[in-house]
JSON list of C-alpha atoms in Angstrom, two decimals:
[
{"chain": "A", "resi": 77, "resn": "UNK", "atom": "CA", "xyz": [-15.98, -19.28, -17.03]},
{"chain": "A", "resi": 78, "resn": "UNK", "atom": "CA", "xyz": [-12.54, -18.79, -19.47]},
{"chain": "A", "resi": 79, "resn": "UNK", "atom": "CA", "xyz": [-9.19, -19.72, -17.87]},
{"chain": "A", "resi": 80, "resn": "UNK", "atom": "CA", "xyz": [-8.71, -15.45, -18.81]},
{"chain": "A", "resi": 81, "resn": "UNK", "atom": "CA", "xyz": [-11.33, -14.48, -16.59]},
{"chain": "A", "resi": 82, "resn": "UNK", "atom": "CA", "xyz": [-10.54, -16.65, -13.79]},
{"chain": "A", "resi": 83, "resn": "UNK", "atom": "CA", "xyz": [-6.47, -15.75, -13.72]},
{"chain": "A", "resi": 84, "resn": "UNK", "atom": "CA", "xyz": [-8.11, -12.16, -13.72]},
{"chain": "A", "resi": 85, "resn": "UNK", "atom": "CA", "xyz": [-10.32, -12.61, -11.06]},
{"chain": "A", "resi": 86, "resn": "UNK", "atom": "CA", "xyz": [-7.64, -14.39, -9.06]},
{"chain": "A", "resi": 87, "resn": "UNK", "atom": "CA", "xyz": [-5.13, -11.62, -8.90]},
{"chain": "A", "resi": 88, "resn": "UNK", "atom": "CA", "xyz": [-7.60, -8.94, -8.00]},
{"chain": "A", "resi": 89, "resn": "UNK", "atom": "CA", "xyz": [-8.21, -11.50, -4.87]},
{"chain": "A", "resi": 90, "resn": "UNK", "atom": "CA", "xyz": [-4.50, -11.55, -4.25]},
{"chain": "A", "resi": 91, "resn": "UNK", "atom": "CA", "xyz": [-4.35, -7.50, -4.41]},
{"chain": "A", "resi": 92, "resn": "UNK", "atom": "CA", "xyz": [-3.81, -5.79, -1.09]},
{"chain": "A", "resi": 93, "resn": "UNK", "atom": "CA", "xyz": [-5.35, -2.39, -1.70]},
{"chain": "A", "resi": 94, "resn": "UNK", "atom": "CA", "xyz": [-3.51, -0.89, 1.58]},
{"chain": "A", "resi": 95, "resn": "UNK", "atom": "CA", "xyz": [-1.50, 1.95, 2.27]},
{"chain": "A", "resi": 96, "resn": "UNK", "atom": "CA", "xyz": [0.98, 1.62, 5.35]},
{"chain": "A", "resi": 97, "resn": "UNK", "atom": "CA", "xyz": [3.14, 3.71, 7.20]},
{"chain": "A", "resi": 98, "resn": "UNK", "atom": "CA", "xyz": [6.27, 2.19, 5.35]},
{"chain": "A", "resi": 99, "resn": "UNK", "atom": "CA", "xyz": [4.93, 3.49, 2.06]},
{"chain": "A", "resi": 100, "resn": "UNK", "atom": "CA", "xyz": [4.22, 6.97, 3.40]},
{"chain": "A", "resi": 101, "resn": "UNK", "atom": "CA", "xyz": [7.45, 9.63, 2.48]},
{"chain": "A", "resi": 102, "resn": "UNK", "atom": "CA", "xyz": [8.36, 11.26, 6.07]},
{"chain": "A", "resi": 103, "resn": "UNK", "atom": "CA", "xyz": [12.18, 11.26, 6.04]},
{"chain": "A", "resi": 104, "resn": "UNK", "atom": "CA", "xyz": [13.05, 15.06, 5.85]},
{"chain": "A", "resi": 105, "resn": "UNK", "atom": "CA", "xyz": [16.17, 14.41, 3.43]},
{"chain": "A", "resi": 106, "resn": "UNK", "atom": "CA", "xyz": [14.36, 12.00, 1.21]},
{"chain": "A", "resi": 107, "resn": "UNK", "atom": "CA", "xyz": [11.96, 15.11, 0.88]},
{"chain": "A", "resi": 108, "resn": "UNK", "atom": "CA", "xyz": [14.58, 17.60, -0.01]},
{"chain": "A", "resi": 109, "resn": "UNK", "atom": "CA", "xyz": [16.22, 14.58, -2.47]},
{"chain": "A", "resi": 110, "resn": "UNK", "atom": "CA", "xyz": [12.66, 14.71, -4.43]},
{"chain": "A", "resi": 111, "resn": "UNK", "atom": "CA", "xyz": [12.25, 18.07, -4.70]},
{"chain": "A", "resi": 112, "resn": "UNK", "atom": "CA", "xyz": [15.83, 18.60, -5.72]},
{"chain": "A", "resi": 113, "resn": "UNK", "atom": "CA", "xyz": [16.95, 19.49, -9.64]},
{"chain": "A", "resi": 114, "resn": "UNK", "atom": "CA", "xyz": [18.04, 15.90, -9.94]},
{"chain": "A", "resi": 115, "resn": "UNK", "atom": "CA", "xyz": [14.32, 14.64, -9.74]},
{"chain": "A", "resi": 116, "resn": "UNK", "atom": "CA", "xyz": [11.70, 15.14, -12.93]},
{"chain": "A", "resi": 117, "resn": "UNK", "atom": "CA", "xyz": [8.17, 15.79, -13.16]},
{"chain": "A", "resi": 118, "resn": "UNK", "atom": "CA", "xyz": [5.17, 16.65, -15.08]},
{"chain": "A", "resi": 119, "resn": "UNK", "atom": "CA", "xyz": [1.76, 17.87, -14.32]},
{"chain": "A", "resi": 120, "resn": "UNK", "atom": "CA", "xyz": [-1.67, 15.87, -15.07]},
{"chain": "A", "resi": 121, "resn": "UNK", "atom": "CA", "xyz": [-4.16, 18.83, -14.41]},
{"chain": "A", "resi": 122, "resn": "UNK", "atom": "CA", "xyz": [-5.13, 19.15, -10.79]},
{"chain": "A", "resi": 123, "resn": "UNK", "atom": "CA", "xyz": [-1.79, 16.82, -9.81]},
{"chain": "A", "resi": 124, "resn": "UNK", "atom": "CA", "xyz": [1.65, 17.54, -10.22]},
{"chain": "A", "resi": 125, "resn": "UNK", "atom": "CA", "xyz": [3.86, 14.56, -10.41]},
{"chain": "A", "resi": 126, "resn": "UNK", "atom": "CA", "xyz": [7.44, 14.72, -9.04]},
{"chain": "A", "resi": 127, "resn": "UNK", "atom": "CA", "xyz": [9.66, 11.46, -9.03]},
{"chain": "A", "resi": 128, "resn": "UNK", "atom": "CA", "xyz": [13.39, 10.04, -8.78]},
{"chain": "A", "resi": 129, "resn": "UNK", "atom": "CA", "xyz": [14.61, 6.57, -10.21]},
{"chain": "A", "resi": 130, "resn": "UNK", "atom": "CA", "xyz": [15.72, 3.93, -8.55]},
{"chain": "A", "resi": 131, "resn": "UNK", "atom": "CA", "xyz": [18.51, 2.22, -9.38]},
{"chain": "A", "resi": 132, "resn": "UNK", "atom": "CA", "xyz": [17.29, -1.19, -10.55]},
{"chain": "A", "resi": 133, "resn": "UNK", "atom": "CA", "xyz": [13.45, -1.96, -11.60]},
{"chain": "A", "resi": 134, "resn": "UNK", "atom": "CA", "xyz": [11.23, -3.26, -8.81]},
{"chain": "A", "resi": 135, "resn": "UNK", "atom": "CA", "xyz": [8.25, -4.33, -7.87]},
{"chain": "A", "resi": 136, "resn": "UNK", "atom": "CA", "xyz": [8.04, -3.16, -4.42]},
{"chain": "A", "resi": 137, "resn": "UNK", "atom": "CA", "xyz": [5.78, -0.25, -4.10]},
{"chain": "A", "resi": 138, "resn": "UNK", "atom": "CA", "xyz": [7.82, 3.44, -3.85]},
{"chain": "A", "resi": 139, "resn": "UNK", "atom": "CA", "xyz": [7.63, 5.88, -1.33]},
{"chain": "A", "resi": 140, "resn": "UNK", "atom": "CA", "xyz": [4.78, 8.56, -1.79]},
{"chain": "A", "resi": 141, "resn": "UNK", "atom": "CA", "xyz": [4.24, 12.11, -0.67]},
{"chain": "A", "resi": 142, "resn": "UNK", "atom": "CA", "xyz": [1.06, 13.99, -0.90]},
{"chain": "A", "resi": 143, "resn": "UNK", "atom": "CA", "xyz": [0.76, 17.12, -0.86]},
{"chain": "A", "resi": 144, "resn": "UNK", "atom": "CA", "xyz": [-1.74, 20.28, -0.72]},
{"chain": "A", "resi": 145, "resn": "UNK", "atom": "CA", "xyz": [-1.00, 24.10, -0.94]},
{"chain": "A", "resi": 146, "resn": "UNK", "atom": "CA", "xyz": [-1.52, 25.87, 2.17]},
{"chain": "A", "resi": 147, "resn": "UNK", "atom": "CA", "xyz": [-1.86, 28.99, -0.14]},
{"chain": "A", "resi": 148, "resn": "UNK", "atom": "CA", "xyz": [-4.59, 27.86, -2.45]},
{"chain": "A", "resi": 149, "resn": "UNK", "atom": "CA", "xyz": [-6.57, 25.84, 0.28]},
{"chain": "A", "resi": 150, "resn": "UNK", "atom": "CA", "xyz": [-6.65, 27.99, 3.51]},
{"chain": "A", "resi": 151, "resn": "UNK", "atom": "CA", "xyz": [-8.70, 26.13, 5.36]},
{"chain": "A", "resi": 152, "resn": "UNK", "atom": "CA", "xyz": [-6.93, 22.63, 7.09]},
{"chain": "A", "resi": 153, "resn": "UNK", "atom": "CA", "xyz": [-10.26, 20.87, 6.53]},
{"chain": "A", "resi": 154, "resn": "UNK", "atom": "CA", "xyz": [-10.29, 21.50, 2.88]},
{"chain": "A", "resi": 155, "resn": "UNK", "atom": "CA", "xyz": [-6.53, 20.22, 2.60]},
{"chain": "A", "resi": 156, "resn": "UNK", "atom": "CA", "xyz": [-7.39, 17.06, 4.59]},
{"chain": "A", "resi": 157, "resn": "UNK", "atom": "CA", "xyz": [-10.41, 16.35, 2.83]},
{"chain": "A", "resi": 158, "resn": "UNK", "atom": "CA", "xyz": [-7.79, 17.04, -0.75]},
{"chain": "A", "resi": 159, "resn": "UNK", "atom": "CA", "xyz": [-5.26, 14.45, 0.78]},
{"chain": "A", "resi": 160, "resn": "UNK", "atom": "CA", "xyz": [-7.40, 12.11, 1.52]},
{"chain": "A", "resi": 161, "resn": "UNK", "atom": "CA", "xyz": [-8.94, 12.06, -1.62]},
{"chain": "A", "resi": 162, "resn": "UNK", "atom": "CA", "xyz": [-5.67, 11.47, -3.28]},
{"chain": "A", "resi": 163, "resn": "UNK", "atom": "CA", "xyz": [-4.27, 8.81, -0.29]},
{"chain": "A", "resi": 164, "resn": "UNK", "atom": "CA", "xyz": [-7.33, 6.84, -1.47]},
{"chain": "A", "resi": 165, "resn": "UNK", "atom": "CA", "xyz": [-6.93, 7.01, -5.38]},
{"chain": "A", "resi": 166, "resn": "UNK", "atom": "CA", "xyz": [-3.72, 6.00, -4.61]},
{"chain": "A", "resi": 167, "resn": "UNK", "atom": "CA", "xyz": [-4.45, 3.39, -2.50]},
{"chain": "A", "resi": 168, "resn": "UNK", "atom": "CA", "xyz": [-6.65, 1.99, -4.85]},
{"chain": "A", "resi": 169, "resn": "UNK", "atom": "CA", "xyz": [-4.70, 2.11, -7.73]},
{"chain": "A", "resi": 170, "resn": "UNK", "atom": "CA", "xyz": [-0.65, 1.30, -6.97]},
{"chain": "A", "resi": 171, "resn": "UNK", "atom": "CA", "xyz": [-1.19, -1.96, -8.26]},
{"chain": "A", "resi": 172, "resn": "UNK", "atom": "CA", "xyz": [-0.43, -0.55, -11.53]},
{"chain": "A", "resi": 173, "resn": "UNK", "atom": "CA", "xyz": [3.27, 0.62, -10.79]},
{"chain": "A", "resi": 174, "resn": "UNK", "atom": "CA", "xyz": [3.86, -2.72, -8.47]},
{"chain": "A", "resi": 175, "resn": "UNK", "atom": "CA", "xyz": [2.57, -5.04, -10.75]},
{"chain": "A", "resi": 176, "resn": "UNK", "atom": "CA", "xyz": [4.09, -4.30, -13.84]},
{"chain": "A", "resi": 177, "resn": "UNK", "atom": "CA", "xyz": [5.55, -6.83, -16.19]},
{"chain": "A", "resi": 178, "resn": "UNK", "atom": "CA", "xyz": [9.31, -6.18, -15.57]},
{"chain": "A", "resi": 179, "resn": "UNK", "atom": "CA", "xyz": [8.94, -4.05, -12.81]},
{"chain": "A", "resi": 180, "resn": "UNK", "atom": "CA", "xyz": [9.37, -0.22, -12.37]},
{"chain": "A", "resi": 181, "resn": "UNK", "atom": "CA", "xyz": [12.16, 2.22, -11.72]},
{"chain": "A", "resi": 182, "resn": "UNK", "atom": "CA", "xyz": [9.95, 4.75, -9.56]},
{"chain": "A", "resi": 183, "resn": "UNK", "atom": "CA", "xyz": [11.80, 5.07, -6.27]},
{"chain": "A", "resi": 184, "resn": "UNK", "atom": "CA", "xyz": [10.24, 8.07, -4.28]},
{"chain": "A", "resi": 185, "resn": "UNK", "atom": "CA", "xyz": [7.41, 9.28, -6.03]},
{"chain": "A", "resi": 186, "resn": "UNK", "atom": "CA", "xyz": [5.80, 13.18, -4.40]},
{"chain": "A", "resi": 187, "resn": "UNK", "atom": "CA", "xyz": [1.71, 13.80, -5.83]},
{"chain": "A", "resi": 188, "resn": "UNK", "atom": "CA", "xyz": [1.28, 17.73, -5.16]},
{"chain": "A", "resi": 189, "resn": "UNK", "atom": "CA", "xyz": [-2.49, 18.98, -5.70]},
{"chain": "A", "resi": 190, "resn": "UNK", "atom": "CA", "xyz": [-1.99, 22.28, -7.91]},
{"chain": "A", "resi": 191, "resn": "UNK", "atom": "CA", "xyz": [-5.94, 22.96, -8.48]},
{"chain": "A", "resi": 192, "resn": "UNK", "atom": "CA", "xyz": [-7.53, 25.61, -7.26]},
{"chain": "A", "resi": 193, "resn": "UNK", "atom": "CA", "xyz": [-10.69, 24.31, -6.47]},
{"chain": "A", "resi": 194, "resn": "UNK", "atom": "CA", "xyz": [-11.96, 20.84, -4.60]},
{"chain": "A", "resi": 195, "resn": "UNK", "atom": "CA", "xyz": [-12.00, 18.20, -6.74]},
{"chain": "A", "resi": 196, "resn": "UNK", "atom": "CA", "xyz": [-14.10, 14.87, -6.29]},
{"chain": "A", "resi": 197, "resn": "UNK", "atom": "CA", "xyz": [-12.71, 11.71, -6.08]},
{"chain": "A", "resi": 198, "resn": "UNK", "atom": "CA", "xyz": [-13.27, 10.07, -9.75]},
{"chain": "A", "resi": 199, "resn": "UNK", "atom": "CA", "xyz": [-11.66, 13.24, -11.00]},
{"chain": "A", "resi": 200, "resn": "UNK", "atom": "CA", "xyz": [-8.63, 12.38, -8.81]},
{"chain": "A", "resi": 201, "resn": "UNK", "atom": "CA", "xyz": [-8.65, 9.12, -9.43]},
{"chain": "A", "resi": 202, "resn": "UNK", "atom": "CA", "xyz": [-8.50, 9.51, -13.05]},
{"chain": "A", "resi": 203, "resn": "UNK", "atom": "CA", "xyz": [-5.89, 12.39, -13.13]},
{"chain": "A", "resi": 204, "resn": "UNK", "atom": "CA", "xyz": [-3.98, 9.41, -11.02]},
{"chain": "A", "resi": 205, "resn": "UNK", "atom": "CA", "xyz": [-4.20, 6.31, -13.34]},
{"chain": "A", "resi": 206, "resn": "UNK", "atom": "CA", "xyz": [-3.06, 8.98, -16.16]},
{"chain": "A", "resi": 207, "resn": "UNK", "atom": "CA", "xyz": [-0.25, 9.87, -14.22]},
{"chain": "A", "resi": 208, "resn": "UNK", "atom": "CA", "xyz": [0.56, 6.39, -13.77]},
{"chain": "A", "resi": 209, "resn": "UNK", "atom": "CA", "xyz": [0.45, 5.43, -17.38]},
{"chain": "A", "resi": 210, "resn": "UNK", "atom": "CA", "xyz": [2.36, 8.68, -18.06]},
{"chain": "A", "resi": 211, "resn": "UNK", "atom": "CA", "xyz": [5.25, 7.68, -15.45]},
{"chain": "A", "resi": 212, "resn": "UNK", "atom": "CA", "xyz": [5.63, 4.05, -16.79]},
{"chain": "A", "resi": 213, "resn": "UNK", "atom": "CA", "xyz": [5.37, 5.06, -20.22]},
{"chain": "A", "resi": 214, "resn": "UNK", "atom": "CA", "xyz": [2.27, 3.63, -21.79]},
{"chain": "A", "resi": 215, "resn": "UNK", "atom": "CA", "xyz": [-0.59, 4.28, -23.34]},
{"chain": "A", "resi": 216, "resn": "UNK", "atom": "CA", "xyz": [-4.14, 4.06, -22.07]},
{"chain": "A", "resi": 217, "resn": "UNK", "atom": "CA", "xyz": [-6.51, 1.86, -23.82]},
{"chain": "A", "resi": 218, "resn": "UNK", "atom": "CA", "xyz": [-9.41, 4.52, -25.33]},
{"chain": "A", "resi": 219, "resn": "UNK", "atom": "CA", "xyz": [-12.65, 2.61, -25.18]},
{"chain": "A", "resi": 220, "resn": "UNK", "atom": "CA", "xyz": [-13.78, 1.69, -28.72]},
{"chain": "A", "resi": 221, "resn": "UNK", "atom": "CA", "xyz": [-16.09, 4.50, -30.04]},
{"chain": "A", "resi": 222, "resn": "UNK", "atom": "CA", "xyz": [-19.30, 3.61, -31.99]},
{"chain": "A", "resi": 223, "resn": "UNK", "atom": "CA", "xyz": [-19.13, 3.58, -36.08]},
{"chain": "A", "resi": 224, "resn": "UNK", "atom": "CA", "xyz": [-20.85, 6.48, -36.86]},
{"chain": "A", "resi": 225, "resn": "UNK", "atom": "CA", "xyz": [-23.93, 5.72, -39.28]}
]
């Protein structure tokens, strides 16, 4: 095995892929500061993206909201099942804002569900890294396609 592969294989043993209660955007006027003019956003289609910058670059992890319409998904089971989905792409994928090279400048970050239909988890989890790439400001590596013949 290269000295690549085993650095690589070494930080995805150090990952934590949790989610805690710290993490987790409750305080009412941290809410209102997100969804106020002074935050920006973008939409990755079924997420909408909402964040504010923090003052310095960091590595610590921001504080997340998730949301899903009450309008569009009547039925609380539905939204559950939506917010879990997204708490788990999430989850699974942070690593890419916290473990960035110089660090990043997200500090409350708000990931609203805008589809109108249920969405499986890849599909979320996709939408997600895109997002990500989108919010840090790089590109995502396109798998090599075949020469054509």
């Amino acid at each position: 095995m290269n000295e690549l592969t085993a650095n690589s294989q070494e930080l995805t043993a150090n990952r934590k892929y949790i989610f805690p209660k710290e993490e987790h955007l409750c305080r009412k006027k941290l809410i209102e500061e997100l969804f106020s003019k002074q935050s920006s956003s973008f939409g990755v289609y079924p997420l909408r993206i909402v964040w504010i910058k923090a003052a310095a670059p960091t590595t610590a992890p921001p504080q997340v909201l998730i949301s899903v319409s009450k309008r569009t998904f009547k039925r609380a089971v539905d939204r559950n099942r939506l917010k879990r989905l997204i708490r788990e792409a999430y989850r699974l994928n942070k690593y890419r804002l916290t473990e960035q090279p110089g660090g990043h400048e997200i500090a409350l970050l708000g990931i609203i569900f805008t589809g109108k239909e249920k969405s499986p988890l890849t599909l979320v989890e996709k939408k997600l890294i895109s997002a990500f790439h989108r919010l840090l400001g790089t590109t995502i590596e396109a798998p090599a396609s075949p020469p054509a013949p």
